[in-house]
XYZ file of C-alpha atoms in Angstrom:
316
model
C -20.540 23.604 -11.477
C -16.754 23.060 -11.365
C -14.068 25.663 -10.962
C -13.548 27.882 -14.033
C -10.658 27.361 -16.436
C -7.575 29.403 -15.567
C -4.371 29.977 -17.486
C -0.986 29.124 -15.973
C -0.381 32.833 -15.438
C -3.685 33.174 -13.591
C -2.826 30.134 -11.456
C 0.419 31.844 -10.457
C -1.525 34.952 -9.380
C -3.895 32.792 -7.302
C -0.956 31.154 -5.532
C 0.750 34.482 -4.849
C -2.480 35.863 -3.402
C -2.449 32.935 -0.980
C 1.063 33.901 0.128
C 2.946 31.147 -1.716
C 6.393 32.336 -2.802
C 7.128 32.013 -6.533
C 10.855 32.824 -6.944
C 10.816 32.170 -10.697
C 7.515 32.266 -12.588
C 8.985 30.474 -15.590
C 10.042 27.510 -13.448
C 6.708 27.551 -11.603
C 4.732 27.423 -14.858
C 6.897 24.525 -16.029
C 6.017 22.645 -12.813
C 2.316 23.308 -13.350
C 2.589 22.057 -16.912
C 4.328 18.841 -15.899
C 2.404 18.068 -12.714
C -0.876 20.044 -13.153
C -2.325 22.399 -10.566
C -4.551 19.636 -9.207
C -1.742 17.080 -8.997
C 0.830 19.388 -7.431
C -0.931 22.154 -5.539
C -4.292 20.626 -4.624
C -2.611 17.330 -3.798
C 0.238 18.554 -1.591
C -0.638 22.003 -0.239
C -2.227 20.924 3.046
C 0.863 20.581 5.311
C 1.977 24.053 4.187
C -1.257 25.920 4.977
C -2.181 27.732 8.187
C -5.612 27.839 9.815
C -6.619 30.838 7.692
C -6.039 28.962 4.439
C -2.905 30.921 3.603
C 0.508 29.400 3.077
C 2.806 29.483 6.072
C 5.440 32.187 6.015
C 8.422 31.525 3.735
C 6.666 28.638 1.923
C 7.736 28.390 -1.709
C 6.360 26.352 -4.584
C 9.661 24.484 -4.333
C 8.610 23.239 -0.884
C 5.353 21.863 -2.285
C 7.251 20.254 -5.158
C 9.673 18.639 -2.681
C 6.741 16.893 -0.974
C 5.326 15.911 -4.376
C 8.652 14.293 -5.303
C 8.929 12.618 -1.911
C 5.548 10.991 -2.368
C 6.545 9.766 -5.818
C 9.708 8.163 -4.427
C 7.690 6.741 -1.546
C 5.241 5.068 -3.936
C 8.091 3.459 -5.876
C 9.715 2.234 -2.662
C 6.579 0.850 -1.014
C 5.385 -0.796 -4.225
C 8.688 -2.650 -4.605
C 8.299 -4.403 -1.255
C 4.568 -4.985 -1.612
C 5.352 -6.821 -4.865
C 7.893 -9.011 -3.051
C 5.199 -9.999 -0.548
C 2.560 -10.352 -3.278
C 4.702 -12.853 -5.186
C 5.435 -14.769 -1.980
C 1.760 -14.964 -0.987
C 0.686 -16.019 -4.495
C 3.302 -18.777 -4.480
C 2.226 -20.009 -1.036
C -1.467 -20.005 -1.932
C -1.003 -21.890 -5.203
C 1.318 -24.428 -3.569
C -0.877 -25.046 -0.531
C -4.109 -25.179 -2.522
C -2.684 -27.614 -5.093
C -1.112 -29.693 -2.337
C -4.611 -30.075 -0.856
C -6.819 -30.343 -3.954
C -4.536 -31.144 -6.908
C -3.263 -29.363 -10.019
C -6.419 -29.308 -12.130
C -8.105 -25.990 -12.855
C -11.336 -27.746 -11.915
C -10.079 -27.698 -8.320
C -9.959 -23.911 -7.926
C -13.156 -23.559 -9.990
C -14.983 -25.867 -7.570
C -16.901 -23.901 -4.923
C -16.816 -26.913 -2.588
C -13.041 -26.485 -2.205
C -13.607 -23.205 -0.362
C -15.171 -22.363 2.989
C -18.612 -22.674 1.387
C -20.855 -21.475 4.191
C -24.187 -19.700 3.636
C -22.555 -16.346 4.375
C -19.714 -16.828 1.867
C -21.483 -18.590 -1.036
C -22.078 -15.432 -3.054
C -18.484 -14.215 -2.550
C -17.061 -17.587 -3.607
C -19.194 -17.655 -6.747
C -17.993 -14.137 -7.629
C -14.382 -15.199 -7.045
C -14.751 -18.176 -9.385
C -16.305 -15.843 -11.978
C -13.205 -13.626 -11.775
C -10.983 -16.674 -12.235
C -12.903 -17.675 -15.368
C -12.612 -14.178 -16.799
C -8.866 -14.053 -16.064
C -8.405 -17.441 -17.771
C -9.790 -15.989 -21.015
C -7.291 -13.121 -21.241
C -5.229 -14.773 -24.000
C -4.371 -11.524 -25.786
C -2.759 -9.958 -22.735
C -1.196 -13.175 -21.426
C -0.180 -15.562 -24.257
C 1.111 -18.164 -21.777
C -2.508 -18.844 -20.777
C -3.278 -19.901 -24.335
C -0.089 -22.003 -24.379
C -1.236 -23.833 -21.241
C -4.699 -24.403 -22.696
C -3.526 -25.612 -26.121
C -0.584 -27.707 -24.963
C -1.754 -29.018 -21.619
C -5.521 -28.536 -21.609
C -5.251 -27.039 -18.155
C -4.333 -23.716 -16.527
C -2.918 -24.590 -13.108
C -3.319 -22.176 -10.232
C 0.363 -21.233 -10.148
C 0.014 -19.950 -13.712
C -3.270 -18.144 -13.096
C -1.845 -16.300 -10.083
C 0.477 -14.443 -12.464
C -2.623 -12.860 -13.997
C -4.886 -12.113 -11.053
C -4.455 -9.080 -8.831
C -3.445 -9.025 -5.191
C -7.015 -7.901 -4.462
C -8.353 -11.152 -5.899
C -5.658 -13.125 -4.078
C -6.653 -11.379 -0.851
C -10.261 -12.395 -1.408
C -9.243 -15.952 -2.279
C -7.219 -16.314 0.921
C -10.139 -15.063 3.014
C -12.415 -17.701 1.434
C -10.100 -20.689 1.729
C -10.854 -23.502 4.130
C -9.089 -23.064 7.501
C -6.716 -25.994 6.950
C -5.374 -24.407 3.740
C -5.022 -21.009 5.430
C -3.011 -22.695 8.170
C -0.616 -24.234 5.650
C 0.007 -20.755 4.200
C 0.300 -18.993 7.537
C 2.960 -21.434 8.793
C 5.451 -19.570 6.609
C 5.274 -16.528 8.904
C 6.120 -16.231 12.579
C 3.842 -14.773 15.258
C 0.733 -14.074 13.141
C -2.560 -15.941 12.917
C -4.598 -16.832 9.849
C -7.024 -13.972 10.493
C -4.201 -11.484 11.016
C -2.651 -12.503 7.711
C -6.004 -12.002 5.948
C -6.220 -8.427 7.293
C -2.625 -7.723 6.300
C -3.039 -8.926 2.709
C -6.250 -6.911 2.382
C -4.587 -3.692 3.546
C -1.574 -4.278 1.293
C -3.887 -4.693 -1.697
C -5.383 -1.245 -1.015
C -2.008 0.433 -0.631
C -0.749 -1.337 -3.757
C -3.604 0.240 -5.719
C -2.664 3.681 -4.395
C 0.931 3.165 -5.555
C 0.000 1.679 -8.928
C -2.545 4.395 -9.736
C -0.186 7.227 -8.814
C -2.394 8.516 -6.002
C -1.192 10.369 -2.917
C 0.378 7.839 -0.546
C 2.074 9.535 2.391
C -1.168 10.476 4.190
C -3.392 7.677 2.839
C -5.549 5.804 5.337
C -7.618 2.735 4.510
C -11.234 3.598 5.335
C -12.853 0.158 5.092
C -10.493 -1.895 7.223
C -7.450 -2.106 9.447
C -4.926 -4.676 10.592
C -5.399 -6.394 13.917
C -3.367 -5.228 16.898
C 0.050 -6.907 16.901
C 2.843 -7.260 19.416
C 4.590 -4.402 17.594
C 1.830 -1.990 18.649
C 2.388 -2.863 22.293
C 6.172 -3.229 22.240
C 6.625 0.159 20.550
C 3.991 1.824 22.766
C 2.117 3.238 19.794
C -0.431 5.981 20.366
C -3.868 5.079 21.705
C -7.156 6.940 21.926
C -9.803 5.667 24.349
C -7.911 2.399 24.689
C -7.633 1.755 20.930
C -4.474 2.090 18.884
C -4.647 4.939 16.379
C -1.177 4.466 14.914
C -0.180 1.563 12.730
C -3.698 0.298 12.079
C -4.773 1.681 8.682
C -2.035 4.187 7.820
C 1.373 3.952 6.188
C 2.977 2.771 9.415
C 0.560 -0.186 9.329
C 2.243 -1.118 6.042
C 5.639 -0.915 7.757
C 4.381 -3.235 10.523
C 3.173 -5.695 7.874
C 6.579 -5.506 6.194
C 8.166 -6.386 9.539
C 6.136 -9.596 9.733
C 6.054 -10.664 6.079
C 9.415 -9.621 4.609
C 12.712 -11.371 5.149
C 14.886 -9.539 7.662
C 17.417 -8.279 5.101
C 14.634 -6.944 2.845
C 13.014 -5.189 5.798
C 16.308 -3.618 6.868
C 16.873 -2.407 3.303
C 13.388 -0.886 3.200
C 13.931 1.009 6.481
C 17.267 2.367 5.280
C 15.832 3.553 1.959
C 12.775 5.054 3.637
C 15.018 6.916 6.079
C 17.168 8.240 3.227
C 14.325 9.669 1.155
C 12.740 11.212 4.266
C 16.028 12.882 5.201
C 16.259 14.153 1.627
C 12.792 15.721 1.920
C 13.713 17.496 5.156
C 16.848 18.889 3.508
C 14.835 20.220 0.565
C 12.254 22.065 2.675
C 12.718 23.940 5.925
C 8.956 24.492 6.254
C 8.106 20.850 6.947
C 9.393 19.460 10.224
C 10.204 15.792 10.813
C 7.674 15.482 13.642
C 4.938 16.888 11.389
C 5.520 14.580 8.429
C 5.844 11.523 10.665
C 2.563 12.333 12.382
C 0.755 12.674 9.051
C 2.020 9.228 7.978
C 1.034 7.627 11.299
C 4.647 7.101 12.367
C 5.760 7.406 15.997
C 8.858 9.471 16.704
C 10.712 6.276 17.651
C 9.738 4.578 14.353
C 13.263 3.325 13.656
C 13.023 1.140 16.768
C 10.898 -1.239 14.723
C 14.123 -2.579 13.224
C 14.973 -4.252 16.518
C 11.479 -4.550 17.974
C 10.334 -8.057 18.907
C 7.507 -9.517 16.801
C 6.223 -11.416 19.809
C 4.598 -9.851 22.830
C 7.076 -8.784 25.496
C 5.607 -9.429 28.908
C 6.474 -6.920 31.618
C 6.611 -8.310 35.167
């Protein structure tokens, strides 16, 4: 059985009993109305609690709201640059695939134009099924109907406007190696398999941003990116010989941005990320920079990534 219904006034009493400061109950109730107890308190209370489950001394509901706002700004920021990469990857895939197999929709609906091994047959068939479903979405995407009625064909570069980055990630992983190589040539210092892992992780983080879920402490459970030169060159944290920073956390996304974004876009991202993080630290004295960086998987020297080499630096 779930927790019982409580009024806003009762929620305020619960928070006060847990040592959270409520300077103005009217403002606090307005926050609960706009954000909900679950969205605001349940979602962002953890960095402010001590081992006994009480709020740390001097913690106010304004501190929790500052973290809530920070995460909202973070989602908007990260999503912007994921979309830049998503559009780039979609363009590269459609170009390289059509360069290899032609412009007809029959090409990307043909299972033989993928890496059709025994292990991947079922996944390829599912992928083609998703393509066919996406092609029928005339109501949501009128340009599909225009292509069908006027050209009798929906080329891949049109279909990629409809399909999600998750489907694109799956498509890339199922392409024949020679097509993957054509795509991967666009990026320096990463292999075809590394790119597959990166696109997969970005698709998961994109979903977090798009669905308004908590981002700053999100970690991808089902996968991680491969170890890159950045991990070594920045001396990221290890545990039992394995990197535990920058593999499946938010800093992993930053590493991907380093490899897949243009340099000016990456610099802009770092500057904007730094600004909103500084803003958070100004709005709450309870959260410390070291603490928030650790939660996100960032090393203390995270800004060094701006000038960090993307290729392995050999030490004599």
